Amino acid sequence: MIRFTHVTKRYPKGGPAIDDVSFHVNRGEFVFLTGPSGAGKSTILKMVYVEERPSAGEVKVAGFSSAAMGAGTVSKLRRRLGVVFQDFRLLEDRTAEQNVAFALEVIGTPESAVAPKVARVLTQVGLAGKSTAFPHELSGGEQQRVAIARALVNDPLVLLADEPTGNLDERATRGVFQLLREINATGTAVMMATHDLSLVKAHRYRTLEMHRGKLVFDSGAEFPASADEFDTAVPGPAPEPALQGRLPLADAERPADAPDAAPADGAAEAP
Amino acid sequence: MNLAVREALRAFQRAPMLSALSVTTIAFSLFAFGLFGLVALNLRNALQQVEERVEVRAFIAEGTLPEAVAAAIGDIAAFPEVQRVEMVSEVQALDRARRELGEFEDVFEAGILPASLEIRIKDGFRDPESVKAIAKRIENYDFIDDIRYGEEWVEKLYRLRTIASAAGVSLGIVFALVAVIIIGSTIRMAVLARSREIRIMRLVGATNGFIRAPFLIEGFLKGLLGGVLALLLTWVTYQFVGQYVVQATYFGGGMAVLGVLVGALIGLLGSAISVGRHLRRV
Ligand SMILES: Nc1ncnc2c1ncn2[C@@H]1O[C@H](COP(=O)(O)OP(=O)(O)O)[C@@H](O)[C@H]1O
Ligand SMILES: [Mg+2]
């Protein structure tokens, strides 16, 4: 569903922020993107939601290729993604439900469909009782839940989270992280950039580790890529088959001796 | 679209002063167009009336043989530009002068006014150049002493009309440019004020057209308001002039609607020019 092929990204100044990185992420996967500050985590995510374009190589997401993507295609792709950030990025002059509804209204969702969808995701993130609260009336953790609800309301294929717990205390961090796991359990892939190693170590999710723009470690794809994960060279929305039995295992069901140290670079390349 | 209109209206609330300023400059632009347009319109009407009466008067030298004059009348009547030629004898001239200037009738003595040819010109040849050309040809007859065709004031009226049009158009354009610039900076402020929203809109997949729409609508509405205001201003001016100076003609309904639409177009243009540039920086 997400495939990086020999991707290099150079910003106008300085050396490459991303240096020849290749990996892929399957549907329904939970992936940690780790590494010290400045390693290139945000840049990787930005290339997934096409805030940035690769300088070399190809990024392919949900059948859309970075090699052939006009402005219209970018907005189409983004409707299939959800993105959350460390700083929540809520609109201060709107309530929780208005913030979520905004994401539906601006892509032309019929008015009658908005309210039920908003109510559903606010319940899912545990904020049904605070739907009319303004961001400044909510705690950090609650604000991040609103942002997650907004990211989820269009039923994304993947939720991209750039340091979603970076501004939260430990309790809120645990809550938000638990919510991301629940979302993943419903079949939505989650790609979470974080430098919180305790979080990464406590969970046996796939980990991509960045260092100075290079992918230095990949614990390996959870599932082998199926043939339909990457469509043909023709860009355009891929038909999305139903998720069949590919939900991630709950932690308890995970084999205790799951490999957590596979050899690095290139390990992610599916056969 | 509903949402876009709502957002456009919010922009007025957000920057009322700047919005009012853009509306007023558009109004001034169209007011300048409109005012000079009215002057030009009324001058044209006046000219039309004058033109209908345009005639060339050729004075005949004393002692000219009637046969020569009769031959000339035949020639001149055959000019393609000429509608009618009439001979006014010395006696007729005197009669007419006495009639027209009633109380001064004693001033005129027989023989003081020369006989003349009165030449009326066909419609389409009544502009100063054509009239002048005809007059030149008639002057070629030896027995023509002098020739008059009201050249000065016809030309003056024409020149006045040209000046009024030029002044109106250039002043209007200057105001329109200022309006476009002011609208541009209003858009810049509006984009800045909404930059968070715009970033989120982009993030969740709103199209560029959707993001742009409220700004374009905002410009369009300001232009429309400016147009209506300008119409009001010209109407008030027109009423004032009608009451204290001279009865004049006002625009027809079609012209008025056109003026308001031009205002809307200026507003739309001002937004369209700047919105892309400013959105790129968000
Ligand atoms: N817009 C930008 N312009 C120039 N350099 C940038 C920009 N964004 C990131 N960088 C550089 O790219 C590298 C990777 O940054 P980033 O992806 O933000 O890392 P991380 O999210 O892991 O902290 C850093 O060296 C950073 O300075
Ligand atoms: Mg970062």
Coordinates of C-alpha atoms and ligand atoms in Angstrom, one line a residue:
Chain A
M1 CA 0.0 0.0 0.0
I2 CA 2.9 2.3 0.7
R3 CA 6.1 1.6 -1.2
F4 CA 9.3 3.7 -1.1
T5 CA 11.8 2.7 -3.9
H6 CA 15.3 4.1 -3.6
V7 CA 13.9 7.4 -2.4
T8 CA 16.2 10.3 -1.8
K9 CA 15.1 13.7 -0.7
R10 CA 17.2 16.8 -0.8
Y11 CA 15.9 20.1 0.6
P12 CA 17.2 23.3 -1.0
K13 CA 20.0 23.5 1.5
G14 CA 22.1 20.9 3.2
G15 CA 22.8 17.3 2.5
P16 CA 20.1 14.7 1.7
A17 CA 17.3 14.5 4.4
I18 CA 16.4 11.1 3.1
D19 CA 19.1 9.0 1.4
D20 CA 18.2 6.0 -0.8
V21 CA 15.4 4.6 1.4
S22 CA 13.3 1.6 0.3
F23 CA 10.6 -0.1 2.2
H24 CA 7.0 -1.0 2.0
V25 CA 4.0 -1.0 4.4
N26 CA 1.1 -3.3 3.9
R27 CA -2.6 -2.8 4.5
G28 CA -3.5 -3.0 8.1
E29 CA 0.0 -2.9 9.4
F30 CA 1.2 -0.9 12.5
V31 CA 4.6 0.6 11.9
F32 CA 6.8 2.6 14.2
L33 CA 9.1 5.1 12.5
T34 CA 11.9 5.8 14.9
G35 CA 15.2 7.6 15.1
P36 CA 16.7 10.7 16.7
S37 CA 15.5 14.2 15.9
G38 CA 16.5 15.2 12.4
A39 CA 16.7 11.6 11.2
G40 CA 14.1 12.1 8.5
K41 CA 10.9 10.7 10.1
S42 CA 8.7 13.7 9.3
T43 CA 10.1 13.9 5.8
I44 CA 9.2 10.2 5.2
L45 CA 5.6 10.9 6.3
K46 CA 5.5 14.1 4.3
M47 CA 6.4 12.2 1.2
V48 CA 3.5 9.7 2.0
Y49 CA 0.9 12.5 2.1
V50 CA 2.7 14.4 -0.7
E51 CA 3.6 17.5 1.3
E52 CA 7.1 16.9 -0.1
R53 CA 8.1 15.0 -3.3
P54 CA 11.1 12.8 -3.6
S55 CA 14.2 14.2 -5.3
A56 CA 15.0 10.7 -6.7
G57 CA 13.2 7.4 -6.5
E58 CA 9.5 6.7 -6.3
V59 CA 6.9 6.9 -3.6
K60 CA 3.8 4.9 -4.3
V61 CA 0.8 5.2 -2.0
A62 CA -2.6 3.5 -2.6
G63 CA -1.8 3.1 -6.2
F64 CA -0.8 6.8 -6.7
S65 CA 2.8 7.3 -7.8
S66 CA 4.9 10.3 -7.0
A67 CA 6.2 10.1 -10.5
A68 CA 2.9 11.3 -12.0
M69 CA 0.9 13.3 -9.6
G70 CA -0.9 16.5 -10.4
A71 CA -2.7 18.7 -7.8
G72 CA -6.0 17.0 -8.4
T73 CA -4.5 13.6 -7.7
V74 CA -2.9 14.8 -4.5
S75 CA -6.2 15.8 -3.1
K76 CA -7.7 12.5 -4.1
L77 CA -4.9 10.6 -2.4
R78 CA -5.2 12.7 0.8
R79 CA -8.9 11.8 1.1
R80 CA -7.7 8.3 1.7
L81 CA -5.2 9.2 4.3
G82 CA -5.5 10.5 7.9
V83 CA -2.7 12.6 9.4
V84 CA -2.1 13.8 12.9
F85 CA 0.7 15.9 14.4
Q86 CA 2.4 16.6 17.7
D87 CA 0.7 20.0 17.8
F88 CA -2.9 18.7 17.0
R89 CA -3.6 21.5 14.5
L90 CA -7.2 22.1 15.5
L91 CA -9.1 25.2 14.6
E92 CA -9.4 27.1 17.9
D93 CA -12.7 28.9 17.0
R94 CA -14.6 25.6 16.4
T95 CA -15.9 23.0 18.7
A96 CA -14.7 19.4 18.6
E97 CA -17.5 18.3 16.4
Q98 CA -17.1 21.3 14.1
N99 CA -13.4 20.5 13.7
V100 CA -14.2 17.0 12.7
A101 CA -17.1 18.1 10.4
F102 CA -14.8 20.5 8.7
A103 CA -12.8 17.7 7.2
L104 CA -16.0 16.3 5.7
E105 CA -17.4 19.6 4.5
V106 CA -14.4 20.8 2.6
I107 CA -14.3 17.7 0.5
G108 CA -18.0 18.1 -0.4
T109 CA -19.6 15.5 1.8
P110 CA -23.4 15.8 1.6
E111 CA -24.6 17.7 4.6
S112 CA -26.9 15.0 5.8
A113 CA -24.0 12.5 6.0
V114 CA -21.8 14.8 8.1
A115 CA -23.5 14.6 11.5
P116 CA -23.7 10.8 11.8
K117 CA -20.1 10.3 10.7
V118 CA -18.9 12.9 13.2
A119 CA -20.8 11.4 16.0
R120 CA -19.5 8.0 15.2
V121 CA -15.8 8.9 15.2
L122 CA -16.1 11.1 18.3
T123 CA -17.6 8.1 20.1
Q124 CA -14.8 5.9 18.7
V125 CA -12.1 8.2 20.2
G126 CA -14.0 8.5 23.5
L127 CA -15.1 12.1 23.2
A128 CA -18.8 11.7 22.6
G129 CA -19.5 13.7 25.8
K130 CA -17.3 16.6 24.8
S131 CA -18.4 17.2 21.2
T132 CA -19.3 20.8 21.8
A133 CA -16.2 21.7 23.7
F134 CA -13.7 24.1 22.1
P135 CA -10.0 23.1 21.9
H136 CA -9.0 25.4 24.8
E137 CA -11.5 23.6 27.0
L138 CA -9.9 20.2 26.4
S139 CA -6.7 18.6 27.7
G140 CA -3.8 17.8 25.4
G141 CA -4.8 14.2 25.2
E142 CA -8.4 15.1 24.4
Q143 CA -7.3 17.6 21.7
Q144 CA -5.2 14.9 20.1
R145 CA -8.2 12.6 20.2
V146 CA -10.2 15.2 18.3
A147 CA -7.4 15.4 15.8
I148 CA -7.4 11.6 15.5
A149 CA -11.2 11.7 15.0
R150 CA -10.8 14.2 12.2
A151 CA -8.2 12.0 10.6
L152 CA -10.4 9.0 10.8
V153 CA -13.7 10.5 9.7
N154 CA -13.0 9.8 6.0
D155 CA -12.2 6.1 6.7
P156 CA -8.5 6.3 5.7
L157 CA -6.4 3.4 4.5
V158 CA -3.6 4.5 6.7
L159 CA -3.3 6.9 9.7
L160 CA 0.0 8.8 9.6
A161 CA 0.9 10.1 13.1
D162 CA 4.0 12.4 13.4
E163 CA 5.0 12.3 17.1
P164 CA 1.4 12.2 18.2
T165 CA 2.4 11.9 21.8
G166 CA 5.2 14.4 21.7
N167 CA 3.2 17.0 23.6
L168 CA 1.5 14.7 26.0
D169 CA 2.2 13.6 29.5
E170 CA 2.7 9.9 30.2
R171 CA -0.9 9.1 31.1
A172 CA -2.3 10.9 28.0
T173 CA 0.4 9.3 25.9
R174 CA -0.7 5.8 27.0
G175 CA -4.3 6.7 26.2
V176 CA -3.6 8.1 22.8
F177 CA -1.4 5.2 21.9
Q178 CA -4.0 2.7 23.1
L179 CA -6.5 4.5 20.8
L180 CA -4.1 4.1 17.8
R181 CA -3.8 0.4 18.5
E182 CA -7.6 0.1 18.6
I183 CA -7.9 1.9 15.3
N184 CA -5.3 -0.4 13.9
A185 CA -7.3 -3.4 15.2
T186 CA -10.2 -2.3 13.0
G187 CA -8.1 -2.7 9.9
T188 CA -6.6 0.8 9.4
A189 CA -2.9 0.8 8.9
V190 CA -1.0 3.1 11.3
M191 CA 2.4 4.7 10.7
M192 CA 3.6 6.4 13.7
A193 CA 6.8 8.5 13.9
T194 CA 8.2 8.7 17.4
H195 CA 11.4 9.1 19.3
D196 CA 9.8 7.6 22.5
L197 CA 11.8 4.5 22.7
S198 CA 10.0 3.2 25.8
L199 CA 6.8 3.1 23.8
V200 CA 8.5 1.3 20.9
K201 CA 10.2 -1.2 23.2
A202 CA 7.0 -2.0 25.0
H203 CA 5.2 -3.1 21.9
R204 CA 6.2 -5.6 19.3
Y205 CA 5.2 -3.7 16.3
R206 CA 7.2 -3.4 13.2
T207 CA 9.9 -0.7 13.5
L208 CA 11.6 1.3 10.8
E209 CA 14.6 3.1 12.3
M210 CA 16.0 6.2 10.6
H211 CA 19.4 7.7 11.2
R212 CA 20.7 10.7 9.3
G213 CA 18.3 10.1 6.4
K214 CA 19.1 6.4 6.1
L215 CA 16.9 3.5 7.0
V216 CA 19.2 1.7 9.3
F217 CA 16.8 -0.9 10.7
D218 CA 13.6 -2.6 9.7
S219 CA 12.2 -5.3 11.9
G220 CA 10.4 -6.7 8.8
A221 CA 7.0 -6.6 7.3
E222 CA 4.4 -8.2 9.5
F223 CA 2.7 -9.7 6.6
P224 CA 4.0 -10.7 3.2
A225 CA 2.9 -8.4 0.5
S226 CA 0.1 -9.9 -1.5
A227 CA -0.1 -9.4 -5.2
D228 CA -2.7 -6.7 -5.0
E229 CA -0.7 -4.5 -2.6
F230 CA 1.0 -2.7 -5.5
D231 CA -0.9 -2.2 -8.6
T232 CA 0.5 -1.8 -12.0
A233 CA 2.6 1.1 -13.3
V234 CA -0.5 3.0 -14.3
P235 CA -1.2 5.7 -11.6
G236 CA -4.7 6.0 -10.4
P237 CA -6.8 4.9 -7.5
A238 CA -6.4 1.2 -6.9
P239 CA -9.4 -0.9 -6.3
E240 CA -9.5 -1.6 -2.6
P241 CA -10.4 -5.2 -1.9
A242 CA -11.9 -6.0 1.5
L243 CA -9.5 -6.7 4.3
Q244 CA -9.6 -10.4 4.5
G245 CA -8.2 -11.9 7.7
R246 CA -5.3 -9.6 7.7
L247 CA -6.0 -7.8 10.9
P248 CA -3.0 -7.6 13.2
L249 CA -2.8 -9.9 16.1
A250 CA -3.6 -8.6 19.5
D251 CA -0.5 -8.4 21.6
A252 CA -1.4 -11.4 23.7
E253 CA -1.7 -13.5 20.6
R254 CA 1.7 -12.5 19.3
P255 CA 4.4 -15.1 19.6
A256 CA 6.6 -14.1 22.4
D257 CA 9.7 -14.7 20.4
A258 CA 8.7 -12.6 17.4
P259 CA 11.8 -11.3 15.7
D260 CA 12.6 -7.8 16.8
A261 CA 16.0 -7.5 15.3
A262 CA 16.1 -8.4 11.6
P263 CA 19.0 -7.2 9.5
A264 CA 18.6 -3.7 8.3
D265 CA 18.5 -2.1 4.9
G266 CA 16.5 -3.7 2.2
A267 CA 14.9 -6.2 4.6
A268 CA 11.6 -4.6 3.8
E269 CA 11.7 -5.4 0.1
A270 CA 9.1 -7.9 -0.5
P271 CA 10.1 -10.8 -2.6
Chain B
M1 CA -20.7 26.2 -2.6
N2 CA -22.9 26.9 0.4
L3 CA -19.8 26.7 2.6
A4 CA -17.8 28.9 0.2
V5 CA -20.4 31.7 0.3
R6 CA -20.5 31.5 4.1
E7 CA -16.7 31.7 4.2
A8 CA -16.8 34.6 1.8
L9 CA -19.2 36.5 4.1
R10 CA -17.1 35.8 7.1
A11 CA -14.3 37.5 5.4
F12 CA -16.3 40.8 5.5
Q13 CA -16.7 40.4 9.2
R14 CA -13.1 39.6 9.7
A15 CA -11.8 42.7 7.9
P16 CA -14.6 45.2 7.8
M17 CA -12.4 48.3 7.2
L18 CA -10.5 46.8 4.3
S19 CA -13.6 45.3 2.8
A20 CA -15.3 48.7 3.0
L21 CA -12.2 50.3 1.4
S22 CA -12.2 47.8 -1.5
V23 CA -15.9 48.3 -2.1
T24 CA -15.5 52.1 -2.0
T25 CA -12.6 52.1 -4.5
I26 CA -14.5 50.0 -6.9
A27 CA -17.4 52.3 -6.5
F28 CA -15.2 55.3 -7.2
S29 CA -13.7 53.6 -10.2
L30 CA -17.2 53.0 -11.6
F31 CA -18.4 56.4 -10.5
A32 CA -15.6 58.0 -12.6
F33 CA -16.6 55.8 -15.5
G34 CA -20.2 56.6 -14.9
L35 CA -20.0 60.3 -14.5
F36 CA -17.9 60.9 -17.6
G37 CA -20.1 58.4 -19.3
L38 CA -23.1 60.5 -18.5
V39 CA -21.4 63.6 -19.7
A40 CA -20.4 61.9 -22.9
L41 CA -23.9 60.5 -23.3
N42 CA -25.5 63.9 -22.9
L43 CA -23.0 65.6 -25.2
R44 CA -23.8 62.9 -27.8
N45 CA -27.5 63.7 -27.5
A46 CA -26.8 67.4 -27.8
L47 CA -24.5 66.8 -30.8
Q48 CA -27.2 64.7 -32.5
Q49 CA -29.7 67.5 -32.2
V50 CA -27.1 70.0 -33.5
E51 CA -26.1 67.7 -36.3
E52 CA -29.6 67.5 -37.5
R53 CA -29.5 71.2 -38.1
V54 CA -26.1 71.3 -39.6
E55 CA -26.0 73.5 -42.6
V56 CA -23.5 75.3 -44.7
R57 CA -24.3 78.9 -45.6
A58 CA -22.5 80.3 -48.6
F59 CA -22.8 84.1 -49.1
I60 CA -23.2 85.3 -52.6
A61 CA -21.2 88.3 -53.9
E62 CA -23.2 91.3 -54.9
G63 CA -24.0 91.6 -58.6
T64 CA -23.7 87.9 -59.3
L65 CA -25.8 86.8 -62.3
P66 CA -28.8 84.8 -61.3
E67 CA -28.0 82.2 -64.1
A68 CA -24.6 81.5 -62.5
V69 CA -26.2 81.0 -59.1
A70 CA -28.9 78.7 -60.6
A71 CA -26.3 76.6 -62.3
A72 CA -24.3 76.3 -59.0
I73 CA -27.4 75.3 -57.1
G74 CA -27.9 72.4 -59.6
D75 CA -24.3 71.3 -59.2
I76 CA -24.3 71.4 -55.4
A77 CA -27.6 69.6 -55.1
A78 CA -26.0 66.8 -57.1
F79 CA -23.2 66.3 -54.4
P80 CA -23.8 62.9 -52.7
E81 CA -23.5 64.5 -49.3
V82 CA -26.0 67.2 -49.9
Q83 CA -29.6 66.8 -48.9
R84 CA -31.1 70.1 -50.1
V85 CA -29.9 73.5 -51.4
E86 CA -32.0 76.6 -51.0
M87 CA -31.5 80.1 -52.2
V88 CA -32.1 82.9 -49.7
S89 CA -32.5 86.2 -51.4
E90 CA -31.5 89.6 -49.9
V91 CA -35.2 90.3 -49.1
Q92 CA -35.8 86.9 -47.5
A93 CA -32.7 87.3 -45.4
L94 CA -33.9 90.6 -44.1
D95 CA -37.4 89.3 -43.4
R96 CA -35.9 86.4 -41.5
A97 CA -33.6 88.5 -39.5
R98 CA -36.4 90.9 -38.5
R99 CA -38.6 88.0 -37.5
E100 CA -36.0 86.3 -35.4
L101 CA -34.7 89.3 -33.7
G102 CA -38.1 91.0 -33.2
E103 CA -37.3 94.0 -31.0
F104 CA -34.2 94.9 -33.0
E105 CA -36.0 94.9 -36.4
D106 CA -35.2 98.5 -37.0
V107 CA -31.5 97.8 -36.9
F108 CA -31.7 96.1 -40.3
E109 CA -32.0 98.1 -43.5
A110 CA -32.6 96.6 -46.8
G111 CA -29.5 95.5 -48.6
I112 CA -27.4 95.0 -45.5
L113 CA -27.7 91.3 -45.6
P114 CA -26.3 89.5 -48.6
A115 CA -28.1 86.7 -50.5
S116 CA -26.9 83.2 -49.7
L117 CA -27.2 79.5 -50.4
E118 CA -28.4 77.4 -47.6
I119 CA -27.1 73.9 -47.9
R120 CA -28.4 71.0 -45.7
I121 CA -26.2 68.0 -45.4
K122 CA -27.3 64.3 -45.3
D123 CA -27.1 62.3 -42.2
G124 CA -23.7 60.6 -41.9
F125 CA -21.8 63.5 -43.3
R126 CA -22.4 65.9 -40.5
D127 CA -19.2 65.4 -38.6
P128 CA -16.7 68.3 -38.7
E129 CA -14.4 66.8 -41.3
S130 CA -17.1 66.1 -43.9
V131 CA -18.8 69.4 -43.4
K132 CA -15.4 71.2 -43.8
A133 CA -14.7 69.2 -47.0
I134 CA -18.1 70.2 -48.5
A135 CA -17.6 73.8 -47.5
K136 CA -14.2 73.8 -49.3
R137 CA -15.7 72.6 -52.5
I138 CA -18.5 75.2 -52.4
E139 CA -16.0 77.9 -51.7
N140 CA -14.4 77.2 -55.1
Y141 CA -17.2 79.0 -56.9
D142 CA -16.0 82.5 -57.8
F143 CA -19.2 84.3 -56.7
I144 CA -19.0 82.9 -53.1
D145 CA -17.9 85.7 -50.9
D146 CA -17.8 83.9 -47.6
I147 CA -18.9 80.6 -46.1
R148 CA -20.1 79.6 -42.6
Y149 CA -20.8 76.3 -41.2
G150 CA -20.6 76.7 -37.4
E151 CA -17.3 74.9 -37.5
E152 CA -16.1 76.2 -34.2
W153 CA -18.7 75.0 -31.9
V154 CA -19.3 71.8 -33.7
E155 CA -15.7 71.0 -33.3
K156 CA -15.7 72.2 -29.7
L157 CA -18.6 69.9 -28.8
Y158 CA -16.8 67.0 -30.5
R159 CA -13.6 67.8 -28.7
L160 CA -15.5 68.1 -25.4
R161 CA -16.9 64.7 -25.9
T162 CA -13.6 63.2 -26.6
I163 CA -12.0 64.8 -23.6
A164 CA -14.9 63.7 -21.3
S165 CA -14.6 60.1 -22.6
A166 CA -10.8 60.0 -22.2
A167 CA -10.9 61.5 -18.7
G168 CA -13.6 59.1 -17.7
V169 CA -11.9 56.1 -19.0
S170 CA -8.5 56.9 -17.7
L171 CA -9.7 58.0 -14.2
G172 CA -11.9 54.9 -14.2
I173 CA -8.9 52.7 -15.1
V174 CA -6.8 54.2 -12.4
F175 CA -9.4 53.6 -9.8
A176 CA -10.0 50.1 -11.1
L177 CA -6.2 49.4 -10.7
V178 CA -6.2 50.8 -7.2
A179 CA -9.3 48.6 -6.5
V180 CA -7.5 45.6 -7.8
I181 CA -4.5 46.4 -5.6
I182 CA -6.6 46.9 -2.5
I183 CA -8.5 43.7 -3.1
G184 CA -5.2 41.9 -3.6
S185 CA -4.0 43.1 -0.1
T186 CA -7.4 42.2 1.4
I187 CA -7.1 38.7 -0.1
R188 CA -3.6 38.5 1.4
M189 CA -5.0 39.3 4.8
A190 CA -7.8 36.9 4.4
V191 CA -5.5 34.1 3.3
L192 CA -3.2 34.8 6.3
A193 CA -6.2 34.9 8.6
R194 CA -7.3 31.5 7.3
S195 CA -3.9 29.9 6.8
R196 CA -4.6 27.3 9.5
E197 CA -7.8 26.3 7.9
I198 CA -6.3 26.3 4.5
R199 CA -3.5 24.0 5.6
I200 CA -6.1 21.6 7.2
M201 CA -8.2 21.8 4.1
R202 CA -5.3 20.8 2.0
L203 CA -4.3 18.0 4.4
V204 CA -7.7 16.4 4.3
G205 CA -7.9 16.6 0.5
A206 CA -9.9 19.7 -0.4
T207 CA -9.3 20.7 -4.0
N208 CA -7.6 23.9 -5.0
G209 CA -10.7 25.1 -6.6
F210 CA -12.6 24.6 -3.4
I211 CA -10.0 26.4 -1.4
R212 CA -10.0 29.3 -3.8
A213 CA -13.8 29.7 -4.2
P214 CA -14.5 31.7 -1.1
F215 CA -11.9 34.3 -2.0
L216 CA -13.2 34.6 -5.5
I217 CA -16.8 34.9 -4.2
E218 CA -15.6 37.5 -1.8
G219 CA -14.1 39.6 -4.6
F220 CA -17.1 39.2 -6.7
L221 CA -19.5 40.3 -4.0
K222 CA -17.3 43.4 -3.2
G223 CA -17.3 44.3 -6.8
L224 CA -21.1 43.9 -7.0
L225 CA -21.5 46.1 -3.9
G226 CA -19.1 48.7 -5.4
G227 CA -21.1 48.7 -8.6
V228 CA -24.4 49.3 -6.8
L229 CA -22.8 52.0 -4.8
A230 CA -21.4 53.7 -7.9
L231 CA -24.9 53.5 -9.5
L232 CA -26.3 55.2 -6.4
L233 CA -23.6 57.9 -6.5
T234 CA -24.1 58.7 -10.2
W235 CA -27.9 58.8 -9.6
V236 CA -27.6 61.3 -6.8
T237 CA -25.2 63.4 -8.9
Y238 CA -27.5 63.2 -11.8
Q239 CA -30.5 64.3 -9.7
F240 CA -28.5 67.2 -8.3
V241 CA -27.3 68.4 -11.8
G242 CA -30.9 68.0 -13.1
Q243 CA -32.2 70.2 -10.3
Y244 CA -29.6 72.9 -10.3
V245 CA -27.8 72.9 -13.6
V246 CA -29.4 71.3 -16.6
Q247 CA -31.9 68.6 -17.4
A248 CA -29.9 65.6 -18.6
T249 CA -30.4 62.0 -19.7
Y250 CA -29.6 59.1 -17.3
F251 CA -28.3 55.6 -18.3
G252 CA -30.8 53.0 -19.5
G253 CA -31.4 49.9 -17.5
G254 CA -29.0 47.8 -19.6
M255 CA -26.1 50.3 -19.1
A256 CA -26.8 50.3 -15.3
V257 CA -26.7 46.5 -15.1
L258 CA -23.6 46.4 -17.3
G259 CA -21.9 48.9 -14.9
V260 CA -22.6 46.8 -11.9
L261 CA -21.4 43.7 -13.6
V262 CA -18.2 45.5 -14.6
G263 CA -17.7 46.2 -10.9
A264 CA -18.2 42.5 -10.1
L265 CA -15.7 41.7 -12.7
I266 CA -13.1 44.1 -11.3
G267 CA -13.6 42.4 -7.9
L268 CA -13.4 38.9 -9.3
L269 CA -10.3 39.9 -11.3
G270 CA -8.6 41.5 -8.2
S271 CA -9.1 38.3 -6.2
A272 CA -8.2 35.9 -9.0
I273 CA -4.9 37.7 -9.6
S274 CA -3.7 37.5 -6.0
V275 CA -5.4 34.4 -4.6
G276 CA -3.1 31.9 -6.3
R277 CA 0.0 33.8 -5.4
H278 CA -0.9 34.1 -1.7
L279 CA -2.2 30.6 -1.4
R280 CA 1.1 29.2 -2.6
R281 CA 2.8 30.8 0.4
V282 CA 0.6 29.1 3.0
Ligands
LIG1 N1 11.7 22.3 4.9 C1 12.9 21.9 5.1 N2 13.9 22.6 4.5 C2 15.2 22.3 4.7 N3 15.6 21.2 5.5 C3 14.7 20.5 6.1 C4 13.3 20.8 5.9 N4 12.6 19.9 6.7 C5 13.5 19.1 7.2 N5 14.7 19.5 6.9 C6 16.0 18.8 7.3 O1 15.8 17.4 6.9 C7 16.3 16.6 7.9 C8 15.2 15.6 8.4 O2 14.2 16.4 9.0 P1 12.9 15.7 9.6 O3 12.3 14.8 8.5 O4 12.0 16.8 10.1 O5 13.4 14.8 10.8 P2 12.7 14.2 12.0 O6 11.2 14.3 11.8 O7 13.2 12.8 12.1 O8 13.1 15.0 13.2 C9 16.8 17.5 9.0 O9 18.2 17.6 8.8 C10 16.1 18.8 8.8 O10 16.9 19.9 9.2
MG2 MG 9.8 15.4 12.9

